[in-house]
Every structure is written in structure tokens, then in C-alpha cells.
């Protein structure tokens, strides 16, 4: 009898990775490895990955554990924010730990004990996919952030991720727990400076407790050629407000899985996204808003502009569960294609099991209004200025929702440097 | 100012302008009238540089430049202005912001420094008053949610801001009530000077009660078939176009 052992792409990919050194409970590590042993990278035959090929990720021969020298200076988005850089998966305290505001606690996962890790990770392993399993099995490190009850933070906390060498693979996992009545904002940036094939597989769990308000500005501006898969799971309790603005301006392959479980009444949820793509970029936003409780509002607005051969994917799903009456859920995805070779796959989905709700969803795709371009040119604007003005007007709906001026300025700088646009 | 000679233009293979001649000098107001389908709006579109039209013959000299060789924006920068028959709504683009960009790109083209924010706003206030355009409208998104009359007033406001040498008003009177018509005409009259000129394209004589033309031309079947003093407009209003059509067709027959 002959035994055939099929070596999967995932096996090859894993052979270059170093198993996690974080003190995770062995049962959890065993379980995620069991998941990885039984599967392979997703293919386009799977609905969730229908438009996104992960071959570029599978092909990486990972480099790990390269530590940059201490005197390297890393980019900062908001000078006033409390800053932690996560370089090649390793946290660096740019703002000293003792300079953090009162009522905010941040510790690295590598400094957590097994009991704490058990608590953080036990729920994470239910029904996980390949990337989430890889994230845990090869976890580089991450942060566990707590904002105490009724604490309001004066400036945002910014977590800035960078891979500094080609083929660096970083598996990073963060936890944010915003306690009752607290108010905080975060900037989460992916700013890899490696030239190509660095891959950040990140995971973020957010808990927004009763009457807490939490805002995340998420900026993905990697050097072209780098890859990101990002999984976010947010849970909201009664009376909480959660806002996330996901802005993707560079990077060769970006996949965002954003799931928000609204498990409380009187919650507000805002999801805004903007993606401006060119070259061969591929950006895929999958979002889920799951309304489990009544009397909540959610607003989702994603807008994209695709140039050259770039591809955008938007898949937004809203669930309204049976007991979730009096829900207002709005979802909209708008796209502009600037070239004949650019593509967008947009799929808005609603699943409603309650009968007293107001929900809407819509998706539009078009080109710039040529009559408007002509009108502006007839007033003396160059064709480039006319097009830029129209694109800016289109995307500004989303960008204007960002309240942090430093983040706005950072985005404007990228628009100007990368796209030659002024807003 | 502008000299159009033997202009032929077609769209999708169909010839619309069939040898049009027209000369407009500085300080003059010319009215172009004519029945539907005569080619009035085509003339305006061709002069502004709409790319759907193919120029098959003829020339247009604009102050010593070959107009037909210039891009739409360069025509505007050289001082040609088209008031659109159907002004476009542009959501999200503020009227004032886009005009500031336009003014500055025109100034850059002429080698001038950008206008200061203060001078620009002063000019916005002055010129919006000229066409009785609420300054709130001036700062709203271009034409978005404007009434028909507001859109046309906005065209004249933009014209006032850009101070063109040659303004072409393409059926600016269409869709206007009598008060809006008076306001628009007043705006045009106040901008009139010995250095600039105006071509008023219209279907009806009504506008010409307010904007007094120096010459009236009748455009029919792609050519100017009759020219005369302002009284010609009154004659057309009274008798319609049929007598001219018959005159032309009998000559051609």
C-alpha cells in the first residue's frame, strides 16, 4: 500500500515561518494547527474569495524576526497621538509606556500570562479561516489595550505597522477593550516601507462596552508591492458608538474583513471606506454588520476610484436578526472607473428577519461625467484639473467624515504625492 | 475679434454646418437666430471645442490665433466664453472653488500671479450682485438643485468673473421667465465694453428687447442666409422663418 502525501501551498508557506513564541495555551495552538493541517489557501471557487486571488501571498518565502536598529526613525501620522510602532511584527514604544494617559493600559501579548491569553484567544478560534489560524499559530506579537470606565483620552492612540524588509511576514494581533462610558480614538496605520512582498496578516478584536464611544481611522498606505490581510471583529454593547474609517491608498493586495456585531440596543455604527487605486492594485473590502438587538442605527458608505488595471472588490452584508426591531441600516457603495481596464466587483447584501426596520442598500459604478469635464474645461481648467476636481468631489463624502485634522492632512499628502491631486 | 470662414462641421457623419461665414469685431453684439435644427447650437459647440464635432473645412481666426487648433481650455484662457444652453450640475464641486481654480489657471496661462483670496472674494461679491445671484448660491455646488433661472444667472455670473473677450450665449433665454430674462440681460449689458464682443444665439426675439444687437443673422441649413440690423429680428418675430426658407430654397432649387 502506498501513502500519498500532498504538500499544499499552505504547507510550503508555513515551512518558512517560525511558530509563535507567545505564551499561548497549548490547546489553542494545537487547534489552530489542526485547522492549518487540514486546509489550504482559499481559491476563487470559495464565495468569500471569489474575486481575490491570494497566490501572491502563498508565493512568499517568508523572512522573519529581522529587527531594525534602534536609531531608525519611523513615520508618524499624528504628532500629538500616543504612538506605538509595530515594526516587523514587534511593538516599539515610541511614546514611553509611562507617558500614556491616565486610565489607559497597554501591554504586549508577549508580556501577558497564559491565563490572560486564554481569555483573549479562546473565543477567537471558533470558526476561523486560514489567515486567522496563521495569525495565531505564527503570532509575532500584539497589543492588549484597555481604556478604563468613563475615561476620555485627549489625543488618539496610534498603532503604526511597518515591514521594513522584503518578504517579511508579520502576524499581529491586537485587542482593544473600551470600558463603560469611555471615549477614545485610534489611528491604525499600515505604512510598510519594504519594496515588495512583505505581508502583514493582522487581527483586531474590539469591544465597545455600554455607552462607550470609539473611533478608528485606519490608513493603508504601504509601498506598492506589499500585501495585507486584515481581520477585525468588533462587538458593541448598549448605547455605544463605533466608527471606523478605512482608507486604502496604496499596497498591491489588500483584503479587509470587517465584522461588527451590534449586540446592544441604542447603538450607533458608522463604517466609512475610501479606496483610490492605480497600477495593478487589488483592494477587497468585505464588511458585515450584524444587528442582533433593536433600536440601532448603522451607516455604511464606501467609495472607490479605480485607475489603470486596478481592481476593487466591495462585499457588504447587513444582517437584521429577528428580535432587532426599529433598526435603521443604510449601506451605499459608489465607484468610479477612470480607465477601461479597471474593474470593480460590488455586492451589497441585506438579510432581514425583523419586520419593523428601515434598511437600504445601493451600489453604483460609473465613469466621470464627461459633460462636467467639458464644462470645467470650457471655464479654463486643464483636463487634468477638471478630472481631479470631479474625483475629489466624489471621494470627499468619505474623506470629510474623518474628524482628525492630522489624519486628513496625511491623506491629502498621499493624494498629492501619489496621485498628484489637491483636495 | 473672431473671423469664421467657410466653416463645415459634422457629427456622426451628418453635416450640420455647411460653409458658415461670420465676422465679429470688438464692441459688437451679434444675434444669431434661426429655426430648430439650423445649426445654432452646433456653432456654439464647435467654437467652444466640443470634440464630438468634426471640422471638415473652413477656418476660425480668434484674435490672430487659429481657434480650431486650440484645446477647449486654451480657448477659454484666450478669452472665449460659452454660456451653456444646459448648464451641467456638478455635485460636490463648489462654484466658488472651481471658479477660483479657473481664474488662477487662466492667470497662470497669462503669466500672472494667483489672485489673492481677499481680491477673489471681493470680486465674487461684486459680480454675484450684478446678476442678483444670492451669494449663498455662489458657494454651493455647481448648479446642483438650482432652478432653471438660477442656472442661467450662474452662467452670467461665471462670465462676469472670467471677463471674456468673446462671450457666446447659447439660448440663454430658454426656460427663463420675464424677470430672470431681464436680470440676465442686464448682466450682459453691464459687462459690455468696446474691448469685448458677444454672440447671442436665440430662438426668439424676446431677449433682443433687452440685449440690443448691432447685427442680426439668420442661420438656416448650416449657413448664414440673411443678415441685417436689429429690425430684422422684429420682422422674423412677426413673419416667422418660412419666408426665408422659401427664399433660400428657391435660390437653391
XYZ file of C-alpha atoms in Angstrom:
676
model
C 0.000 0.000 0.000
C 1.162 3.438 -0.892
C 0.527 6.605 1.060
C 0.283 9.758 -0.988
C 1.178 12.889 0.864
C 0.026 16.020 -0.872
C 2.111 19.009 0.011
C -0.145 22.043 -0.128
C 0.874 25.620 -0.908
C -0.014 26.364 2.671
C 2.461 23.709 3.891
C 5.195 25.322 1.832
C 4.283 28.785 3.097
C 4.293 27.544 6.701
C 7.679 25.896 6.315
C 9.261 29.382 6.129
C 7.518 30.639 9.251
C 8.595 30.449 12.867
C 5.920 29.120 15.240
C 4.754 31.690 17.755
C 6.859 32.364 20.829
C 3.903 33.939 22.624
C 2.832 32.002 25.703
C -0.472 30.838 24.190
C -2.282 27.904 25.858
C -1.180 24.738 24.067
C -4.755 23.639 23.390
C -5.298 26.777 21.334
C -2.076 26.325 19.378
C -2.956 22.696 18.692
C -6.389 23.626 17.491
C -5.232 26.283 15.024
C -2.523 23.989 13.702
C -5.130 21.312 13.178
C -7.103 23.800 11.067
C -4.000 24.603 9.025
C -3.107 20.931 8.549
C -6.484 20.175 7.046
C -6.797 23.015 4.586
C -5.049 25.164 2.004
C -5.136 28.799 0.909
C -8.574 29.857 -0.324
C -9.269 29.812 -4.043
C -11.656 31.841 -6.153
C -14.067 28.900 -6.030
C -14.897 29.961 -2.488
C -17.560 32.653 -2.392
C -15.703 34.814 0.138
C -12.615 34.856 -2.096
C -14.333 34.822 -5.473
C -12.637 37.979 -6.760
C -9.414 37.895 -4.787
C -6.505 35.607 -5.576
C -4.032 35.069 -2.768
C -1.303 33.478 -4.911
C 0.989 36.431 -4.246
C 0.792 35.688 -0.539
C 1.209 31.931 -0.934
C 4.342 32.505 -3.014
C 6.227 34.374 -0.299
C 9.289 32.686 1.170
C 8.972 34.401 4.477
C 11.720 36.291 6.236
C 11.063 36.699 9.914
C 12.415 38.268 13.025
C 14.516 40.950 11.409
C 14.837 43.748 13.931
C 15.654 47.199 12.677
C 18.319 49.155 14.541
C 17.150 51.304 17.455
C 18.033 54.630 15.905
C 15.778 54.174 12.881
C 13.037 56.767 12.834
C 9.621 55.690 11.660
C 6.858 57.738 10.071
C 4.202 59.293 12.277
C 0.700 60.313 11.196
C -0.420 62.408 14.169
C 2.389 64.112 16.117
C 0.158 64.582 19.169
C -1.022 60.980 19.372
C 0.309 58.318 21.753
C 2.349 56.202 19.409
C 3.392 52.596 19.213
C 5.161 51.384 16.115
C 4.832 47.739 15.248
C 7.916 47.019 13.185
C 8.211 43.630 11.529
C 5.571 42.480 13.981
C 7.375 43.756 17.089
C 5.937 46.609 19.174
C 8.214 49.598 19.800
C 7.220 52.148 22.439
C 7.643 55.401 20.559
C 5.625 57.068 23.306
C 7.119 55.765 26.541
C 4.785 53.494 28.484
C 4.791 55.829 31.484
C 3.670 58.729 29.254
C 0.358 57.072 28.424
C -2.729 58.913 29.657
C -4.356 58.009 32.963
C -6.808 55.153 32.668
C -5.228 53.645 29.560
C -3.347 50.366 29.877
C -1.346 48.876 27.064
C 0.668 45.710 27.314
C 2.243 43.494 24.713
C 0.922 39.981 24.267
C 4.434 38.696 24.908
C 4.157 40.124 28.414
C 0.726 38.585 29.092
C 0.441 35.408 31.146
C -1.235 32.261 29.921
C -4.480 32.941 31.765
C -4.829 36.367 30.171
C -4.055 34.923 26.754
C -6.545 32.121 27.311
C -9.225 34.728 27.937
C -8.277 36.836 24.925
C -7.937 33.971 22.448
C -10.472 31.345 23.468
C -13.334 32.986 21.583
C -11.173 33.813 18.589
C -10.660 30.246 17.475
C -14.301 29.444 16.725
C -14.869 29.045 13.006
C -11.602 30.644 11.954
C -10.268 30.743 8.417
C -6.742 30.114 7.159
C -5.458 33.631 7.708
C -6.847 33.836 11.232
C -5.337 30.433 12.030
C -1.965 31.504 10.584
C -2.194 34.673 12.621
C -2.405 32.694 15.854
C -0.072 29.797 15.035
C 2.703 32.158 13.914
C 1.762 35.166 16.027
C 4.649 37.628 16.159
C 3.156 39.825 18.888
C 0.413 42.333 19.507
C -1.084 44.717 21.995
C -3.768 44.423 24.622
C -5.241 47.884 25.185
C -7.758 48.781 27.875
C -9.487 52.107 28.323
C -10.939 52.327 31.824
C -14.521 53.173 32.725
C -15.534 56.779 31.956
C -12.059 57.732 30.779
C -11.821 60.134 27.843
C -8.477 60.265 26.099
C -7.313 63.706 24.951
C -5.377 62.514 21.903
C -5.645 59.395 19.773
C -3.571 56.279 20.251
C -1.809 55.418 17.023
C -0.597 51.961 16.127
C 1.622 52.161 13.063
C 2.631 48.960 11.330
C 5.677 48.650 9.152
C 7.546 45.870 7.493
C 10.999 47.091 6.659
C 12.348 44.228 4.567
C 11.086 42.390 1.518
C 9.228 39.128 2.170
C 8.826 39.969 5.846
C 5.722 38.217 7.187
C 4.199 39.687 10.330
C 1.294 38.101 12.163
C -0.014 40.726 14.516
C -2.989 40.551 16.840
C -4.402 43.451 18.842
C -7.188 43.691 21.402
C -8.937 46.896 22.347
C -11.351 46.950 25.232
C -13.200 50.235 25.724
C -14.934 50.066 29.082
C -18.271 51.633 30.045
C -18.645 55.298 29.227
C -15.116 55.676 27.899
C -14.240 57.741 24.861
C -11.179 57.110 22.728
C -9.931 57.300 19.193
C -7.312 55.270 17.414
C -5.246 55.616 14.279
C -4.221 52.290 12.859
C -1.770 52.648 10.029
C -0.109 50.209 7.662
C 2.902 52.031 6.307
C 5.312 49.321 5.195
C 8.417 50.668 3.567
C 9.660 47.325 2.200
C 9.796 47.228 -1.583
C 7.874 44.079 -2.222
C 6.148 41.028 -0.879
C 6.066 41.973 2.744
C 2.878 40.617 4.244
C 1.026 41.760 7.309
C -1.624 39.363 8.498
C -3.350 41.333 11.177
C -6.159 40.704 13.550
C -8.023 43.163 15.712
C -10.663 42.471 18.343
C -12.553 45.454 19.649
C -15.057 45.512 22.446
C -17.083 48.675 22.933
C -18.895 48.491 26.266
C -22.045 50.301 27.381
C -22.184 53.970 26.358
C -18.577 53.954 25.210
C -17.506 55.794 22.067
C -14.681 54.501 19.957
C -13.349 55.790 16.644
C -10.743 54.167 14.442
C -9.090 55.828 11.468
C -7.492 53.011 9.546
C -4.982 54.011 6.898
C -3.427 51.568 4.477
C -0.610 53.260 2.638
C 2.031 50.618 2.060
C 4.760 50.961 -0.517
C 3.424 49.432 -3.693
C 4.149 45.699 -3.786
C 3.210 44.849 -0.214
C 0.316 42.735 0.978
C -2.209 42.961 3.788
C -4.917 40.708 5.127
C -6.763 42.262 7.988
C -9.491 40.729 10.148
C -11.443 42.914 12.512
C -14.151 41.788 14.860
C -15.985 44.482 16.763
C -18.680 43.907 19.380
C -20.886 46.695 20.655
C -22.958 46.870 23.836
C -25.954 49.069 24.745
C -25.723 52.727 23.860
C -22.256 52.502 22.359
C -20.975 54.297 19.277
C -18.377 52.811 16.994
C -16.914 54.475 13.915
C -14.298 53.140 11.560
C -12.893 54.934 8.519
C -10.918 52.603 6.281
C -8.787 54.466 3.763
C -6.703 52.456 1.310
C -4.336 54.401 -0.927
C -1.518 52.000 -1.744
C -0.397 48.390 -1.478
C -0.553 45.641 -4.080
C -3.068 43.350 -2.378
C -5.275 44.413 0.485
C -8.086 42.364 1.948
C -10.131 43.752 4.820
C -12.646 41.608 6.671
C -14.569 43.874 8.981
C -17.294 42.335 11.113
C -19.329 44.375 13.560
C -21.655 42.600 15.931
C -24.103 45.068 17.332
C -25.167 43.196 20.414
C -26.805 46.011 22.343
C -29.709 48.419 21.980
C -29.448 52.094 21.001
C -26.081 51.674 19.324
C -24.668 53.722 16.502
C -22.306 52.168 13.992
C -20.514 54.074 11.230
C -18.381 52.369 8.621
C -16.807 54.574 6.006
C -14.328 53.477 3.421
C -12.412 55.035 0.558
C -10.087 53.286 -1.847
C -8.123 55.061 -4.549
C -6.273 52.622 -6.724
C -3.974 52.626 -9.697
C -1.417 50.374 -11.346
C -2.193 46.730 -10.609
C -3.533 47.236 -7.104
C -6.209 44.935 -5.787
C -8.253 46.007 -2.794
C -11.064 43.962 -1.327
C -13.356 45.181 1.440
C -15.657 42.616 2.994
C -17.879 44.033 5.698
C -20.557 42.546 7.909
C -22.846 44.495 10.197
C -24.869 42.157 12.347
C -27.798 43.795 14.140
C -28.775 41.471 16.968
C -30.659 43.959 19.131
C -33.378 46.563 18.478
C -33.217 50.379 18.241
C -29.891 50.814 16.498
C -28.551 52.828 13.575
C -25.833 51.823 11.181
C -24.467 53.844 8.294
C -22.087 52.410 5.781
C -20.539 54.437 2.981
C -17.728 53.060 0.833
C -16.433 54.860 -2.233
C -13.748 53.860 -4.660
C -11.850 55.257 -7.611
C -10.028 52.768 -9.822
C -7.492 53.741 -12.464
C -5.201 51.728 -14.782
C -5.631 47.948 -14.334
C -6.577 48.145 -10.666
C -9.373 46.108 -9.159
C -11.702 46.910 -6.319
C -13.987 44.495 -4.520
C -16.760 45.507 -2.171
C -18.916 42.979 -0.407
C -21.068 44.456 2.311
C -23.540 42.414 4.255
C -26.076 43.656 6.753
C -27.993 41.251 8.962
C -31.024 42.322 10.931
C -31.943 39.496 13.305
C -35.474 38.534 14.231
C -35.630 40.471 17.500
C -33.832 43.503 16.160
C -36.832 45.778 15.505
C -36.588 49.536 14.822
C -33.264 49.263 13.075
C -32.122 51.893 10.615
C -29.410 50.382 8.464
C -28.055 52.193 5.437
C -25.393 50.951 3.109
C -24.008 52.530 -0.015
C -21.094 51.734 -2.303
C -20.119 54.067 -5.129
C -17.380 53.545 -7.663
C -15.747 55.491 -10.450
C -13.652 53.752 -13.067
C -11.070 56.032 -14.637
C -9.763 53.551 -17.172
C -11.218 50.901 -19.456
C -9.061 48.222 -17.801
C -10.063 48.978 -14.220
C -12.541 46.666 -12.509
C -14.935 46.777 -9.594
C -16.925 43.893 -8.177
C -19.562 45.247 -5.866
C -22.038 43.159 -3.951
C -24.278 44.730 -1.347
C -26.340 42.251 0.649
C -29.150 42.596 3.139
C -30.648 39.826 5.239
C -33.581 40.996 7.287
C -35.512 38.797 9.695
C -37.297 41.580 11.601
C -40.378 43.335 10.212
C -40.203 46.869 11.588
C -36.953 48.205 10.180
C -35.682 50.797 7.743
C -32.897 49.468 5.597
C -31.479 50.451 2.280
C -28.530 49.498 0.213
C -27.208 50.529 -3.122
C -24.262 50.256 -5.402
C -23.286 52.491 -8.280
C -20.456 52.261 -10.763
C -19.745 54.807 -13.421
C -17.211 56.934 -15.143
C -16.575 60.611 -14.676
C -19.301 62.744 -16.190
C -17.684 63.827 -19.485
C -20.157 66.679 -19.844
C -18.934 68.010 -16.488
C -15.314 67.636 -17.624
C -16.117 69.665 -20.742
C -17.968 72.286 -18.723
C -14.985 72.797 -16.421
C -12.543 72.906 -19.340
C -14.758 75.474 -21.046
C -14.112 77.636 -17.993
C -10.343 77.358 -18.388
C -9.457 74.343 -16.214
C -6.994 71.911 -17.710
C -8.350 68.464 -18.402
C -6.253 67.047 -15.542
C -7.552 69.653 -13.075
C -11.109 69.068 -14.218
C -10.861 65.307 -13.687
C -9.106 65.705 -10.364
C -11.736 68.131 -9.147
C -14.504 65.681 -10.041
C -12.729 62.729 -8.418
C -12.055 64.729 -5.260
C -15.674 65.785 -5.101
C -16.722 62.158 -5.422
C -14.443 60.785 -2.726
C -14.751 63.766 -0.365
C -18.052 62.447 1.018
C -15.997 59.791 2.749
C -12.811 61.732 3.495
C -14.804 64.574 5.055
C -16.022 62.164 7.729
C -12.544 61.990 9.205
C -12.514 64.398 12.132
C -8.815 64.210 13.000
C -7.086 67.011 11.061
C -3.681 65.336 11.251
C -5.119 62.250 9.575
C -6.797 64.444 6.945
C -3.520 66.209 6.229
C -1.687 62.895 5.979
C -4.246 61.668 3.432
C -4.009 64.906 1.450
C -0.224 64.500 1.314
C -0.576 60.979 -0.055
C -3.149 62.139 -2.594
C -0.827 64.872 -3.704
C 2.374 62.765 -3.802
C 0.967 59.570 -5.200
C -1.856 60.824 -7.383
C -0.878 64.460 -7.916
C -4.215 65.585 -6.514
C -5.150 68.511 -4.342
C -8.290 68.248 -2.305
C -12.103 89.573 -32.791
C -13.357 86.444 -34.488
C -13.499 85.587 -38.162
C -15.258 82.409 -39.235
C -14.771 81.428 -42.862
C -16.483 78.667 -44.804
C -16.919 76.538 -41.678
C -18.103 72.987 -42.263
C -18.773 70.700 -39.300
C -20.421 67.335 -38.952
C -21.377 64.949 -36.215
C -21.631 61.189 -36.683
C -21.214 61.693 -40.413
C -24.038 64.183 -40.685
C -23.043 67.624 -41.928
C -24.584 70.376 -39.807
C -22.582 73.482 -40.681
C -22.236 73.884 -44.432
C -19.974 76.820 -45.110
C -20.676 79.368 -42.408
C -19.145 82.834 -42.559
C -19.243 85.359 -39.724
C -17.046 88.196 -38.568
C -17.473 89.833 -35.187
C -15.474 92.890 -34.181
C -14.690 94.195 -30.710
C -17.522 96.207 -29.200
C -20.214 94.476 -31.255
C -23.207 92.363 -30.296
C -24.366 89.866 -32.903
C -27.579 87.904 -32.652
C -27.902 84.580 -34.405
C -31.435 83.397 -34.936
C -32.924 80.586 -36.906
C -35.348 77.711 -36.905
C -34.822 74.473 -34.988
C -32.100 72.282 -36.425
C -30.454 75.125 -38.341
C -27.111 74.558 -36.603
C -27.162 77.321 -33.958
C -26.057 75.175 -31.029
C -23.604 73.306 -33.232
C -21.900 76.602 -33.983
C -21.602 77.333 -30.259
C -20.299 73.822 -29.540
C -17.735 73.925 -32.336
C -16.430 77.307 -31.219
C -16.097 76.079 -27.622
C -14.234 72.975 -28.780
C -16.618 70.095 -28.250
C -14.777 67.043 -29.547
C -17.814 65.161 -30.885
C -17.875 67.503 -33.878
C -15.621 67.006 -36.845
C -14.472 70.092 -38.677
C -14.318 69.141 -42.344
C -13.442 72.521 -43.847
C -13.005 76.186 -43.060
C -11.131 78.297 -40.562
C -11.743 80.318 -37.425
C -9.391 83.103 -36.507
C -9.678 84.302 -32.912
C -7.604 87.426 -32.283
C -4.826 86.184 -34.519
C -4.910 82.554 -33.261
C -6.177 79.517 -35.116
C -9.061 78.695 -32.807
C -9.705 75.237 -34.223
C -6.174 74.148 -33.284
C -6.650 75.110 -29.629
C -7.866 72.923 -26.762
C -11.126 73.852 -25.067
C -9.302 75.172 -22.008
C -6.899 77.291 -24.066
C -9.830 78.846 -25.913
C -11.276 79.768 -22.527
C -7.914 81.101 -21.370
C -7.631 83.222 -24.509
C -10.957 84.801 -23.617
C -13.710 82.754 -25.222
C -16.699 82.033 -23.040
C -19.678 79.822 -23.763
C -22.794 80.244 -21.654
C -24.275 76.758 -21.885
C -27.804 76.129 -23.061
C -27.978 73.349 -20.475
C -25.552 74.162 -17.636
C -24.221 70.988 -16.022
C -24.894 70.093 -12.399
C -21.672 69.064 -10.667
C -22.373 67.680 -7.189
C -19.626 68.151 -4.635
C -17.730 70.817 -6.584
C -18.257 74.247 -5.088
C -18.999 77.020 -7.548
C -16.584 79.420 -5.913
C -13.769 76.898 -5.531
C -13.900 75.811 -9.131
C -14.055 79.426 -10.317
C -11.002 80.215 -8.225
C -9.166 77.333 -9.888
C -10.370 78.575 -13.279
C -9.332 82.185 -12.607
C -5.909 81.072 -11.408
C -5.283 78.671 -14.278
C -6.191 81.466 -16.691
C -3.857 83.845 -14.828
C -1.071 81.274 -14.881
C -1.576 80.865 -18.635
C -1.103 84.613 -18.980
C 1.953 84.583 -16.709
C 0.185 86.336 -13.830
C 0.370 85.655 -10.101
C -2.589 83.831 -8.492
C -5.357 86.136 -7.293
C -5.398 86.782 -3.531
C -8.210 85.204 -1.531
C -9.381 88.666 -0.491
C -9.499 90.083 -4.025
C -11.229 86.968 -5.250
C -13.976 87.102 -2.632
C -14.416 90.823 -3.287
C -14.919 90.011 -6.953
C -17.380 87.210 -6.129
C -19.486 89.633 -4.081
C -19.380 92.311 -6.755
C -20.187 90.027 -9.695
C -22.864 87.957 -7.967
C -24.648 91.225 -7.133
C -24.531 92.078 -10.830
C -26.726 89.125 -11.743
C -28.632 89.218 -8.445
C -27.313 85.761 -7.619
C -27.578 85.007 -3.920
C -24.018 84.754 -2.617
C -25.081 81.507 -0.911
C -25.742 80.049 -4.360
C -22.318 81.228 -5.466
C -20.703 78.999 -2.863
C -22.928 75.965 -3.336
C -22.120 73.006 -5.559
C -22.119 73.994 -9.234
C -25.755 74.271 -10.394
C -26.838 71.482 -8.061
C -30.503 71.933 -7.232
C -30.563 75.336 -8.966
C -33.742 76.383 -10.722
C -33.571 76.955 -14.485
C -33.286 80.701 -13.948
C -30.593 80.316 -11.288
C -28.532 78.152 -13.609
C -28.645 80.782 -16.346
C -27.806 83.542 -13.890
C -24.917 81.414 -12.687
C -23.647 81.235 -16.274
C -23.644 85.023 -16.498
C -22.046 85.248 -13.045
C -19.222 82.988 -14.241
C -18.914 85.090 -17.372
C -18.601 88.201 -15.191
C -15.915 86.506 -13.083
C -13.862 85.383 -16.073
C -14.206 88.639 -18.087
C -14.005 87.078 -21.546
C -13.191 88.870 -24.770
C -15.899 86.994 -26.644
C -18.985 85.604 -24.966
C -21.300 83.215 -26.759
C -24.720 82.929 -25.152
C -26.342 79.727 -26.351
C -30.109 80.129 -25.941
C -29.566 81.703 -22.567
C -33.171 82.921 -22.715
C -34.691 79.451 -22.973
C -36.627 78.487 -19.880
C -36.466 81.966 -18.364
C -39.421 83.927 -17.051
C -39.578 87.625 -17.825
C -37.882 88.722 -14.579
C -34.996 86.297 -14.959
C -34.655 87.359 -18.577
C -34.341 90.999 -17.540
C -31.739 90.164 -14.885
C -29.651 88.051 -17.245
C -29.839 90.703 -19.975
C -28.896 93.466 -17.536
C -25.875 91.438 -16.513
C -24.785 91.032 -20.108
C -25.336 94.724 -20.871
C -23.316 95.864 -17.866
C -20.393 93.715 -18.993
C -20.407 95.190 -22.475
C -17.343 97.261 -23.391
C -15.535 98.494 -26.507
C -12.949 95.718 -25.962
C -15.265 92.730 -25.830
C -17.924 91.232 -28.042
C -20.928 88.996 -27.698
C -22.723 86.455 -29.871
C -26.293 85.903 -28.711
C -27.859 82.722 -30.035
C -31.584 82.743 -29.609
C -34.751 81.260 -30.930
C -36.975 84.173 -30.067
C -36.802 87.889 -30.491
C -37.769 88.431 -26.850
C -34.207 88.523 -25.469
C -33.280 91.121 -28.074
C -35.674 93.603 -26.464
C -33.172 93.660 -23.621
C -29.853 92.973 -25.318
C -29.815 95.241 -28.343
C -27.788 93.649 -31.152
C -25.753 95.537 -33.693
C -26.394 92.799 -36.259
C -28.928 90.045 -36.644
C -28.087 86.910 -38.648
C -30.381 84.165 -39.737
C -28.855 80.689 -39.665
C -30.634 78.172 -41.821
C -29.475 74.788 -43.051
C -25.914 75.299 -41.818
C -25.310 78.705 -43.333
C -25.986 82.330 -42.538
C -28.573 83.177 -45.156
C -29.569 86.669 -44.149
C -28.006 89.456 -42.125
C -29.393 92.781 -41.153
C -29.840 95.420 -38.476
C -31.774 94.790 -35.263
C -35.080 95.377 -37.081
C -34.599 92.037 -38.841
C -35.322 90.327 -35.542
C -38.713 92.058 -35.323
C -39.531 91.057 -38.856
C -38.701 87.425 -38.030
C -40.852 87.566 -34.929
C -43.777 88.805 -36.999
C -43.390 86.648 -40.101
C -41.634 83.520 -38.802
C -38.888 81.779 -40.724
C -40.865 80.285 -43.596
C -40.398 83.217 -45.959
C -36.632 82.980 -45.508
C -36.678 79.197 -46.021
C -38.661 79.698 -49.220
C -36.282 82.416 -50.392
C -33.254 80.217 -49.798
C -34.784 77.037 -51.144
C -35.948 78.746 -54.352
C -32.410 80.042 -54.969
C -31.006 76.549 -54.400
C -33.663 74.836 -56.477
